[in-house]
PDB file of C-alpha atoms in Angstrom:
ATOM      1  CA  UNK A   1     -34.976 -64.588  -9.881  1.00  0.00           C
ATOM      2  CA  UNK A   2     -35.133 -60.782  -9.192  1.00  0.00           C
ATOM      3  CA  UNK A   3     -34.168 -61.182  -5.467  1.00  0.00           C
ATOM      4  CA  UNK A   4     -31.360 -63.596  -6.430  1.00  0.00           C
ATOM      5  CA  UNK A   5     -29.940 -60.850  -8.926  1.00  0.00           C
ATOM      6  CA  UNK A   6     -30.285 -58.215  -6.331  1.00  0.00           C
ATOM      7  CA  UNK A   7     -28.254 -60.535  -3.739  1.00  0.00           C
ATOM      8  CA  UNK A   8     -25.711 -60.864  -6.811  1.00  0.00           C
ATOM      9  CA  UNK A   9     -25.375 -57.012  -7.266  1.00  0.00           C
ATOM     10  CA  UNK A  10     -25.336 -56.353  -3.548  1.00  0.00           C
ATOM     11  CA  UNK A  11     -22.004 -58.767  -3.308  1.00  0.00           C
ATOM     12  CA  UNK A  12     -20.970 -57.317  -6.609  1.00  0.00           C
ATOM     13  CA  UNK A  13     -20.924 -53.657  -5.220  1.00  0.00           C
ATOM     14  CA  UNK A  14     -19.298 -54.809  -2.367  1.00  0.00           C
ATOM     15  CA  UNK A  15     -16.451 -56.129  -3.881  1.00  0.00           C
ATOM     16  CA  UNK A  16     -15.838 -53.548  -5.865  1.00  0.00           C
ATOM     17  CA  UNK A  17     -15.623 -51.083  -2.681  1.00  0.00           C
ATOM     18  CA  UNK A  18     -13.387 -53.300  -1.266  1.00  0.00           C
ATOM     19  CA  UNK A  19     -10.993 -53.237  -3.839  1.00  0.00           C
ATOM     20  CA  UNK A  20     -11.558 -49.507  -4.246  1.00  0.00           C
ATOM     21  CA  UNK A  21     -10.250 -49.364  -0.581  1.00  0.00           C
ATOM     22  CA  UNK A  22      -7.361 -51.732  -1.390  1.00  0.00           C
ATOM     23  CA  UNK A  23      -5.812 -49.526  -4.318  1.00  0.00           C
ATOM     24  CA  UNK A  24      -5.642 -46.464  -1.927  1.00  0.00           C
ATOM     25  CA  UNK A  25      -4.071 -48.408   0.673  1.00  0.00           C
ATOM     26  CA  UNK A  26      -1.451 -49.789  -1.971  1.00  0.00           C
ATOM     27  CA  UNK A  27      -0.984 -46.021  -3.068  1.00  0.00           C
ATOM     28  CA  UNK A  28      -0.152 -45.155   0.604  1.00  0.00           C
ATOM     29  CA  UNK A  29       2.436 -47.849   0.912  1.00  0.00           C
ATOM     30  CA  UNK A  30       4.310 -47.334  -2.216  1.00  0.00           C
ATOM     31  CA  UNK A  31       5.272 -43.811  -2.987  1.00  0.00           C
ATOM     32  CA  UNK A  32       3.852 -40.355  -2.240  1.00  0.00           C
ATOM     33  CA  UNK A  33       1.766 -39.316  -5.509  1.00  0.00           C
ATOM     34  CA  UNK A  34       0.319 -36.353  -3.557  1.00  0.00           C
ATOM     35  CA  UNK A  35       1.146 -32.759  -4.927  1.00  0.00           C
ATOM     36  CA  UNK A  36       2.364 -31.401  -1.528  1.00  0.00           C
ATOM     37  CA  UNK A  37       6.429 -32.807  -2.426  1.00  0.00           C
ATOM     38  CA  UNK A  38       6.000 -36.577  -3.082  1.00  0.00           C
ATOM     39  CA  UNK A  39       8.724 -38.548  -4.809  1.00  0.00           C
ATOM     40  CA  UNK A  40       6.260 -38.620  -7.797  1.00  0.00           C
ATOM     41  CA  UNK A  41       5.769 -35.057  -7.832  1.00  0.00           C
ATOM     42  CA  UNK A  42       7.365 -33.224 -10.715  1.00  0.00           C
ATOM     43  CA  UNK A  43       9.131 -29.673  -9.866  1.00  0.00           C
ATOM     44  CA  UNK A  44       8.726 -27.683 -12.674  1.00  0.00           C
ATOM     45  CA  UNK A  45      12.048 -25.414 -13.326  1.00  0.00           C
ATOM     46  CA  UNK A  46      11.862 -21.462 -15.425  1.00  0.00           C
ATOM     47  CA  UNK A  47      14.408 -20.694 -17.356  1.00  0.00           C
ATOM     48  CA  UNK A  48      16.186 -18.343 -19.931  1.00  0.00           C
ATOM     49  CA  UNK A  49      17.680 -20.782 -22.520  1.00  0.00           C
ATOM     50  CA  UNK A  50      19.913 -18.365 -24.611  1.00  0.00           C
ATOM     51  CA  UNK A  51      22.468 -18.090 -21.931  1.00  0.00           C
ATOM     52  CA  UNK A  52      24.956 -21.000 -22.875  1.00  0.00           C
ATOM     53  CA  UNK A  53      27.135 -22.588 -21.511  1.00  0.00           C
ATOM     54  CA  UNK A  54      24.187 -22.958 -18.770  1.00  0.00           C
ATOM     55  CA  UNK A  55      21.579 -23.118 -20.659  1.00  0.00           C
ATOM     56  CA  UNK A  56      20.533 -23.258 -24.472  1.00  0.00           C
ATOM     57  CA  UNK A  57      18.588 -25.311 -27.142  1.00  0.00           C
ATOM     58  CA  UNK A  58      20.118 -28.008 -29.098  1.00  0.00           C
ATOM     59  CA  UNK A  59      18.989 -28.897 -32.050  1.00  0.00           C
ATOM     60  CA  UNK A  60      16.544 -31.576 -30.692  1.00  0.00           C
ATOM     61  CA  UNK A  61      14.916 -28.478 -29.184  1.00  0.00           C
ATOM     62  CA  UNK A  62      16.130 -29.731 -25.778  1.00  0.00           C
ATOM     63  CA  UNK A  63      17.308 -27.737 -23.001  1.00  0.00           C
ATOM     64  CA  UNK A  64      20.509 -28.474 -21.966  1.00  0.00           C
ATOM     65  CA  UNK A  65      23.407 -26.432 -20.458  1.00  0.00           C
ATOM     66  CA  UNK A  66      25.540 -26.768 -17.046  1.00  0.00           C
ATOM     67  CA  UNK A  67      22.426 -25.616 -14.948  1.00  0.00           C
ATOM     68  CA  UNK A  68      20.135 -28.542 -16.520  1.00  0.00           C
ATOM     69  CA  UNK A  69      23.048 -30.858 -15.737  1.00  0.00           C
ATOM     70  CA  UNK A  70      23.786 -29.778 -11.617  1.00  0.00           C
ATOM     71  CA  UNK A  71      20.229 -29.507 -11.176  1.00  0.00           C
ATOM     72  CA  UNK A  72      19.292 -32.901 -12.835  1.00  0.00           C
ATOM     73  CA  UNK A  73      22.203 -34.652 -10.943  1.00  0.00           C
ATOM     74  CA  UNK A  74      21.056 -32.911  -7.601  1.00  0.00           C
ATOM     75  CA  UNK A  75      17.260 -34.769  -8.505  1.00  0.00           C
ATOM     76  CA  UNK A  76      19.109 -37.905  -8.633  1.00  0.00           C
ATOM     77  CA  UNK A  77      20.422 -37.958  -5.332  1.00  0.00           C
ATOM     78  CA  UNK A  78      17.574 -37.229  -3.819  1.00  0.00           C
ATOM     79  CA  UNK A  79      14.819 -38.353  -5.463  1.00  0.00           C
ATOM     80  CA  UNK A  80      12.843 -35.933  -7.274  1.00  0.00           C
ATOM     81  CA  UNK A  81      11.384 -34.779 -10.047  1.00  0.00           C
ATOM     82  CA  UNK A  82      12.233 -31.686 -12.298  1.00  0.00           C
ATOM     83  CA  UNK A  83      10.498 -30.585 -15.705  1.00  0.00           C
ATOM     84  CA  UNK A  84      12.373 -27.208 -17.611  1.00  0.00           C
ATOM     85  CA  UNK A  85      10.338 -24.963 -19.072  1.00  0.00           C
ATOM     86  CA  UNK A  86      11.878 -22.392 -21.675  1.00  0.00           C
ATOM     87  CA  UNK A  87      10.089 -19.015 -20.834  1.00  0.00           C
ATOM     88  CA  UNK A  88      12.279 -16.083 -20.405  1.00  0.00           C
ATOM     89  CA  UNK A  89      14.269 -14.028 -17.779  1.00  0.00           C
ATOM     90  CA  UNK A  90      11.411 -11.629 -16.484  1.00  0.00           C
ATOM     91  CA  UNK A  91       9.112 -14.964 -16.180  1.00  0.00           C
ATOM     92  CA  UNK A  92      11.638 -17.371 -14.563  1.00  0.00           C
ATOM     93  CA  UNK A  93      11.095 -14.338 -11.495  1.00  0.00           C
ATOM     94  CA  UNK A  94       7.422 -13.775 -11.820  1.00  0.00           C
ATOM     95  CA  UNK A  95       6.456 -17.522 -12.488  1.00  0.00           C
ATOM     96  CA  UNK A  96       7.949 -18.212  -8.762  1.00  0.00           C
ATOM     97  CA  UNK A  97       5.666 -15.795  -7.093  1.00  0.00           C
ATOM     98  CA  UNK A  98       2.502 -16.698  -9.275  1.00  0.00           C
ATOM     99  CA  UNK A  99       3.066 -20.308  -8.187  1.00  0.00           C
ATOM    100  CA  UNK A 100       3.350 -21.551 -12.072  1.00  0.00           C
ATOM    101  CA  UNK A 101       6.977 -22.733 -11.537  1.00  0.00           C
ATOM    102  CA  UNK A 102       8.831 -24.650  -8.716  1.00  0.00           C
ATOM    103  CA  UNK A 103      12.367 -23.592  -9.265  1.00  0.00           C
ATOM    104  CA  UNK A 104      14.430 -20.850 -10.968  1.00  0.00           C
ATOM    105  CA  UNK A 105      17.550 -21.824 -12.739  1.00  0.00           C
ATOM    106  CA  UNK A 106      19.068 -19.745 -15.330  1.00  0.00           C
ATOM    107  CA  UNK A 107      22.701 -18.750 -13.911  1.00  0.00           C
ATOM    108  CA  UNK A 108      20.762 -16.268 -11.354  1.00  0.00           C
ATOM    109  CA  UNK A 109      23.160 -14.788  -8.902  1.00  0.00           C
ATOM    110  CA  UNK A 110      22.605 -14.909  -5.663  1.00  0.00           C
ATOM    111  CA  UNK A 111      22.013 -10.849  -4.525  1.00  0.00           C
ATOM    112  CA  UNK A 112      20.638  -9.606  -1.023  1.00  0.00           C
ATOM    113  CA  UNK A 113      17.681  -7.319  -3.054  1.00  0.00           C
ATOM    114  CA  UNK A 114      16.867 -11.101  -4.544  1.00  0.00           C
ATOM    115  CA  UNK A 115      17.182 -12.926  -1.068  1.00  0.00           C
ATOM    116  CA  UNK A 116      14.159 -10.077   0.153  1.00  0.00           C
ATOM    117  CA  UNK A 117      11.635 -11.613  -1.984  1.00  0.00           C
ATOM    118  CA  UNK A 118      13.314 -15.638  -2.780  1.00  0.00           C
ATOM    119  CA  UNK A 119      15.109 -18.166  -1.258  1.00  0.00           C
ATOM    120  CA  UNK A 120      18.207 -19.311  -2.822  1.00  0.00           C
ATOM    121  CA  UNK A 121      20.424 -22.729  -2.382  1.00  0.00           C
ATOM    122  CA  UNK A 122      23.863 -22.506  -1.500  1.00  0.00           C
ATOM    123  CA  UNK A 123      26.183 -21.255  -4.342  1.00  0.00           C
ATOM    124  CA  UNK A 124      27.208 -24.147  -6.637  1.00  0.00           C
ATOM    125  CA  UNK A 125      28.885 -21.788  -9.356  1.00  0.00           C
ATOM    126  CA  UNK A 126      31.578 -18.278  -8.905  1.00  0.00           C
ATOM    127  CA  UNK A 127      31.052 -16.038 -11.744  1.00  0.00           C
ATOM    128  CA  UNK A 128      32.188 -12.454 -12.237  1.00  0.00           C
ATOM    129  CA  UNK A 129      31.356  -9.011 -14.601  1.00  0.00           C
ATOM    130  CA  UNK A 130      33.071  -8.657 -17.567  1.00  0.00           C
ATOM    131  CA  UNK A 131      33.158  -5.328 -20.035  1.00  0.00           C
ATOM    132  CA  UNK A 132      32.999  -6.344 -23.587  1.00  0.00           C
ATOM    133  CA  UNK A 133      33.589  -4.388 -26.559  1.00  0.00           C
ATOM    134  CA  UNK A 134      34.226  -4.041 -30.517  1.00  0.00           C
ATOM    135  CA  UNK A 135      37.960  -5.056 -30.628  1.00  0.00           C
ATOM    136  CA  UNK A 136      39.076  -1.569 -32.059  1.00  0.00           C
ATOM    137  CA  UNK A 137      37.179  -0.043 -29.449  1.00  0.00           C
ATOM    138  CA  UNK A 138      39.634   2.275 -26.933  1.00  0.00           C
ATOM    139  CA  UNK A 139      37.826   1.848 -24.088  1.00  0.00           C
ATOM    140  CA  UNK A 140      40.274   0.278 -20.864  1.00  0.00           C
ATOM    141  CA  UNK A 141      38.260   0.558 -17.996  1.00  0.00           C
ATOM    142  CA  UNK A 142      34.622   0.641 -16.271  1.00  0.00           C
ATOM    143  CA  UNK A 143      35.292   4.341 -15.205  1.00  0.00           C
ATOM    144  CA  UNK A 144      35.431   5.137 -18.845  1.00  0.00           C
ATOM    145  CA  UNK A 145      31.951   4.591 -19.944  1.00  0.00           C
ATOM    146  CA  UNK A 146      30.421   6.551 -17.585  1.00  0.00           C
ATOM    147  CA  UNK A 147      28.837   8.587 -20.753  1.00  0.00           C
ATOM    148  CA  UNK A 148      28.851   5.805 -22.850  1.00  0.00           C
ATOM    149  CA  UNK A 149      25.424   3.326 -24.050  1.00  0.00           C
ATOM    150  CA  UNK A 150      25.994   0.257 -22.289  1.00  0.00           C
ATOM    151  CA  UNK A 151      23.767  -3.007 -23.620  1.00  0.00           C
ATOM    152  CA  UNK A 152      22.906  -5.184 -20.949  1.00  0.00           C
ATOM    153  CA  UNK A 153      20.354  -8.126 -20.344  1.00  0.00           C
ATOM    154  CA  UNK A 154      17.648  -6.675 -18.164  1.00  0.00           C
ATOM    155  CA  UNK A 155      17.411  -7.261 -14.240  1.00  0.00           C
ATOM    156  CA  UNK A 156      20.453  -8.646 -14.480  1.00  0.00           C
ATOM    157  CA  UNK A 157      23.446  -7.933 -12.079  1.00  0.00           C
ATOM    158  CA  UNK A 158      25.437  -6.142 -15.145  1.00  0.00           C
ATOM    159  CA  UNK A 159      22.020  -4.210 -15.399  1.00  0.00           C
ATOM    160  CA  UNK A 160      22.666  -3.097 -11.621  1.00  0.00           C
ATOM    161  CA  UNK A 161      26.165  -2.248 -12.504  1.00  0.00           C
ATOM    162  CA  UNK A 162      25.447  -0.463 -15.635  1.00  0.00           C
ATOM    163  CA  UNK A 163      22.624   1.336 -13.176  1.00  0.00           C
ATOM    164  CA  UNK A 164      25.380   2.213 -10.072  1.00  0.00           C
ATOM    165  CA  UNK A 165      27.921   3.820 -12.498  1.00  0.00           C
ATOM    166  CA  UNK A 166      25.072   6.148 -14.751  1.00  0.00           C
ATOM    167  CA  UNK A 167      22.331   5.853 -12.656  1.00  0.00           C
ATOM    168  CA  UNK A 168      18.735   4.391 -12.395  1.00  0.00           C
ATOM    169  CA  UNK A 169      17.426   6.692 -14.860  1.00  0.00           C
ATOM    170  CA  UNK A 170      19.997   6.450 -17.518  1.00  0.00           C
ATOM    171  CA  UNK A 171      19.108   6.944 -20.872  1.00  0.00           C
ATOM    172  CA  UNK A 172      22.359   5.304 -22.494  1.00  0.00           C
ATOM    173  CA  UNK A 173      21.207   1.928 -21.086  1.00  0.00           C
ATOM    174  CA  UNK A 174      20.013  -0.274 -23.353  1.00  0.00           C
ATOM    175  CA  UNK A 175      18.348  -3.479 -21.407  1.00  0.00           C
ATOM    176  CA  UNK A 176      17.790  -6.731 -23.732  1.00  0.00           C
ATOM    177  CA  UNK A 177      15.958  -9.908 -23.072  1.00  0.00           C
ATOM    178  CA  UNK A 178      18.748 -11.950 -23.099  1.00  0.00           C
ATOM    179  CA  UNK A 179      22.715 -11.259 -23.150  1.00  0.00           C
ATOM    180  CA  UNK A 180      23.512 -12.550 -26.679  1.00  0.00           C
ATOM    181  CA  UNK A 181      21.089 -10.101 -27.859  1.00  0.00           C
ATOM    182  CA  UNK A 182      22.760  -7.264 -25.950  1.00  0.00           C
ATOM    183  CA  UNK A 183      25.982  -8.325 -27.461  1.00  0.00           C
ATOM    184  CA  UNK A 184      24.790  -8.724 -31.170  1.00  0.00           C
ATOM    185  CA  UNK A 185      23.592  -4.566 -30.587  1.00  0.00           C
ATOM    186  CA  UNK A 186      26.632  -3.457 -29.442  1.00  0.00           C
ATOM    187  CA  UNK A 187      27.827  -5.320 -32.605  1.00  0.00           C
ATOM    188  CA  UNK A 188      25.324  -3.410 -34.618  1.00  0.00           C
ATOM    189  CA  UNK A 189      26.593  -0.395 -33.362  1.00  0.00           C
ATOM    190  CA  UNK A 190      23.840   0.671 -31.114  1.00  0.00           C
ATOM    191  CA  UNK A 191      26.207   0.586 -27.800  1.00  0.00           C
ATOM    192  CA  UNK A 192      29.314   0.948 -27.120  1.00  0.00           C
ATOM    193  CA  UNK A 193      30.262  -1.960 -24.630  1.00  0.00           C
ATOM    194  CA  UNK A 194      28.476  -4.941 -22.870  1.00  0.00           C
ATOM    195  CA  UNK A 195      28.364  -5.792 -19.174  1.00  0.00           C
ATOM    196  CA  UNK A 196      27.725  -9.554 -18.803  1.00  0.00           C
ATOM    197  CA  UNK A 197      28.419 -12.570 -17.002  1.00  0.00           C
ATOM    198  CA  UNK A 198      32.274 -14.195 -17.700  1.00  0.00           C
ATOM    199  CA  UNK A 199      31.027 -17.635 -18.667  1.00  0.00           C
ATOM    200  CA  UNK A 200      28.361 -16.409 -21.359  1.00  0.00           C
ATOM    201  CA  UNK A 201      30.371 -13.717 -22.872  1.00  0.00           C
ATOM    202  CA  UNK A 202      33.536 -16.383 -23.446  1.00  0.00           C
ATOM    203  CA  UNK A 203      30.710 -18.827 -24.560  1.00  0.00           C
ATOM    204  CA  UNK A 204      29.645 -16.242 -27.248  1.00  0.00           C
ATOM    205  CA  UNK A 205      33.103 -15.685 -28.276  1.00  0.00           C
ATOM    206  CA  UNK A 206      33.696 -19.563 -28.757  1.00  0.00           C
ATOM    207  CA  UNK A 207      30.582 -19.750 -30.466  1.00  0.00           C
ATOM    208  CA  UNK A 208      30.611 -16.802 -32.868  1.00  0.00           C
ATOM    209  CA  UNK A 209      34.899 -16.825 -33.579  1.00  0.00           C
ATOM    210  CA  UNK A 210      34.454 -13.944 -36.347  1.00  0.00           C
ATOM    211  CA  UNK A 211      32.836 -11.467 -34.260  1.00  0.00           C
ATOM    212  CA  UNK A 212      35.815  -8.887 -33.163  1.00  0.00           C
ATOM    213  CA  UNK A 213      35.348  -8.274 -29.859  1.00  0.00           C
ATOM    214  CA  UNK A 214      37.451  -7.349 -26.501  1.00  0.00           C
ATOM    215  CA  UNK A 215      37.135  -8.399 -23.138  1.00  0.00           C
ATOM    216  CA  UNK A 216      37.825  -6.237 -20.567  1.00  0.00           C
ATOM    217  CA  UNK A 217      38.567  -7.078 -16.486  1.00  0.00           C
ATOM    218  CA  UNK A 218      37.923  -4.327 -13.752  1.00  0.00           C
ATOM    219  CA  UNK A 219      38.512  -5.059 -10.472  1.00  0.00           C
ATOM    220  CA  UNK A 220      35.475  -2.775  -9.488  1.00  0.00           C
ATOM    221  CA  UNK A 221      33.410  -6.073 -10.327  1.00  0.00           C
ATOM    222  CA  UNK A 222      33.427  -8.599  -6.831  1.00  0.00           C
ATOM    223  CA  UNK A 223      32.692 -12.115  -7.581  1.00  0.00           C
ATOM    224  CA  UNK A 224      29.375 -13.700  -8.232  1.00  0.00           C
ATOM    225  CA  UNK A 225      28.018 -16.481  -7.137  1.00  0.00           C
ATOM    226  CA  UNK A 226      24.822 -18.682  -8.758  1.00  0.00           C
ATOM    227  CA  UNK A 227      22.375 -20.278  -6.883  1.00  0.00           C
ATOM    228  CA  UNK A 228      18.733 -21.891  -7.527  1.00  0.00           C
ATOM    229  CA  UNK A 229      16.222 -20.261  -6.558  1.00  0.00           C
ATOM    230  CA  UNK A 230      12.608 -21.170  -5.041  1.00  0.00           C
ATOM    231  CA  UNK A 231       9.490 -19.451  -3.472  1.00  0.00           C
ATOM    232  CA  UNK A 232       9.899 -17.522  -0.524  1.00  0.00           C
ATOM    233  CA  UNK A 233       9.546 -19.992   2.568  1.00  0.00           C
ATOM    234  CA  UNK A 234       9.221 -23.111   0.405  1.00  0.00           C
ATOM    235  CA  UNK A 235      12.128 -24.933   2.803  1.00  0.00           C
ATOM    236  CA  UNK A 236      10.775 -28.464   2.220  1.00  0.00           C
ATOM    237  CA  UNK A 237      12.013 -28.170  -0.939  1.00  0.00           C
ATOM    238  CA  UNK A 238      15.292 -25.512  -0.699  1.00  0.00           C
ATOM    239  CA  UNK A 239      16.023 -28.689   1.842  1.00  0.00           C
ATOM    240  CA  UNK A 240      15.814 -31.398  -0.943  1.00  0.00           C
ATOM    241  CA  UNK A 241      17.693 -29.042  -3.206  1.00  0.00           C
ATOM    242  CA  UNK A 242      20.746 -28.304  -0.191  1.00  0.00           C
ATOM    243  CA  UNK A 243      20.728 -31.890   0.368  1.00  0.00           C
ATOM    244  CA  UNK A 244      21.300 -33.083  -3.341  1.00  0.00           C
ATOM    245  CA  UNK A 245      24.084 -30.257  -4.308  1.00  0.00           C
ATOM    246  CA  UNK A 246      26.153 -30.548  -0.878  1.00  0.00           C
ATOM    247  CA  UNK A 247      25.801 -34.862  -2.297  1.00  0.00           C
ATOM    248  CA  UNK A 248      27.266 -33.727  -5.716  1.00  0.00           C
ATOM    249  CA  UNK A 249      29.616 -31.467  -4.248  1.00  0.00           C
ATOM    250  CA  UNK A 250      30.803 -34.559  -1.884  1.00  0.00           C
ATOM    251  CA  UNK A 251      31.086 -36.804  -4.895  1.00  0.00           C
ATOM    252  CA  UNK A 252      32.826 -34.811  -7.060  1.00  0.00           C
ATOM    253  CA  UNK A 253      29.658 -34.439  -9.177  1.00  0.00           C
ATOM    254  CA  UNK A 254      29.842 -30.987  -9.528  1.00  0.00           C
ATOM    255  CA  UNK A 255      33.507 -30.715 -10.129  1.00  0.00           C
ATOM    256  CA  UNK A 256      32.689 -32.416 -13.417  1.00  0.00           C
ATOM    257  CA  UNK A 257      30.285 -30.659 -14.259  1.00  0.00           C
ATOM    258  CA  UNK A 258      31.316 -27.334 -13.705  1.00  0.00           C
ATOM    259  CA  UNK A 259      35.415 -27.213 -13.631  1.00  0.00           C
ATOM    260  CA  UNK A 260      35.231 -25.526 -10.446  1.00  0.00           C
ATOM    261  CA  UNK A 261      35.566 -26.226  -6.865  1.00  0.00           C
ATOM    262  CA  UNK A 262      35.301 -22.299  -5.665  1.00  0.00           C
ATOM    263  CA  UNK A 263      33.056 -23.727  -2.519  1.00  0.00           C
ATOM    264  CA  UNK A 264      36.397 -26.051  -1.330  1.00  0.00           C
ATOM    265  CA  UNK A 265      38.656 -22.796  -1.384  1.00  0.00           C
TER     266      UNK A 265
END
């Protein structure tokens, strides 16, 4: 009786490593699961959600915005994966580097100090400066508030240009977290103009109607344009995300998404 239950665990065990090797076999035929850029792999994207139109909460507490919606069509075409993570401008840089995030997307121009330390798709958004200040305010130009506090959202690009007209070390800049929050000082009358992106200031505007405020054009801003950004060297997957946006760009995708077609000009 003992030797026949011994025979009966022996063929026991062995089916058991057979199936064993039969699941990992199946997992090798079907899709990738590894963490190295599989299909089931899940990319997870930093952002800065208080910079509508491209991205903001709603009031599921859901990240949504023009970025979420290019970025989630460009994981359609090709396959993948992407999880958004709400954790702030300095992070959606630092996160990159410390491996903790996959992808940056958070209307970040594309700049050739960023390009020295991240890779960057091609542009899928044109954006430019804009000067904003308290509608009575008699300001006309960029020239003119040379002497002037300037609110800005920090690291930036208005944050550079705030930084080329006064200086690096200039006291009268005043760097927020986010570009709303530079506004609403101004507002409180800690600066005397904003330099911010076009598409978030006229956002703000739309969204807040009874704040009286001025936009102001200088043609000493060049245009901008956004890209997504990943890990420096990470080309398996700045391929995936080239391949998906020049797809949504082919399809008209993008067009819808944004209202623009700078990239056919």
């Amino acid at each position: 009786m003992k030797q026949k239950f011994s025979t009966l665990l022996i063929i026991a065990v062995a089916m058991l490593v057979l199936a064993a090797c039969g699941t990992k076999e199946g997992a090798k035929s079907g899709s990738d699961t590894s963490s190295d850029g599989g299909d089931n792999k899940v990319y997870v994207v930093g952002t800065e959600a208080t910079f509508a139109p491209f991205e903001s909460i709603d009031a599921n507490g859901n990240i949504v915005g023009i970025d979420v919606d290019v970025l989630n069509a460009i994981a359609d075409e090709v396959g993948i994966q992407v999880e958004w993570r709400n954790i702030g401008w300095d992070a959606v840089f630092s996160t990159i580097n410390n491996k903790e995030t996959d992808i940056g997307g958070s209307g970040i121009t594309i700049t050739e100090d960023r390009k020295k330390t991240f890779d960057f798709t091609e542009p899928y958004y044109e954006s430019k400066l804009l000067i904003v200040v308290p509608s009575n305010s008699k300001v006309k130009s960029l020239d003119e508030l040379k002497d002037k506090k300037i609110a800005v959202q920090i690291n930036a690009t208005g944050h550079v240009a705030a930084k080329k007209l006064q200086g690096e070390t200039s006291t009268n800049i005043l760097a927020f977290e986010s570009q709303p929050f530079a506004i609403q000082e101004m507002l409180n009358g800690n600066a005397d103009a904003v330099i911010g992106d076009n598409a978030v200031v006229y956002e703000y505007m739309k969204a807040n109607p009874d704040k009286k405020l001025k936009v102001i054009e200088d043609a000493a801003f060049e245009k901008e344009y956004y890209g997504f950004m990943v890990r420096k060297g990470n080309t398996e997957l700045l391929d995936k995300l080239n391949e998906g946006l020049q797809k949504i760009k082919d399809n008209g995708k993008l067009k819808e998404i944004t209202n623009s077609e700078f990239w056919k000009e």
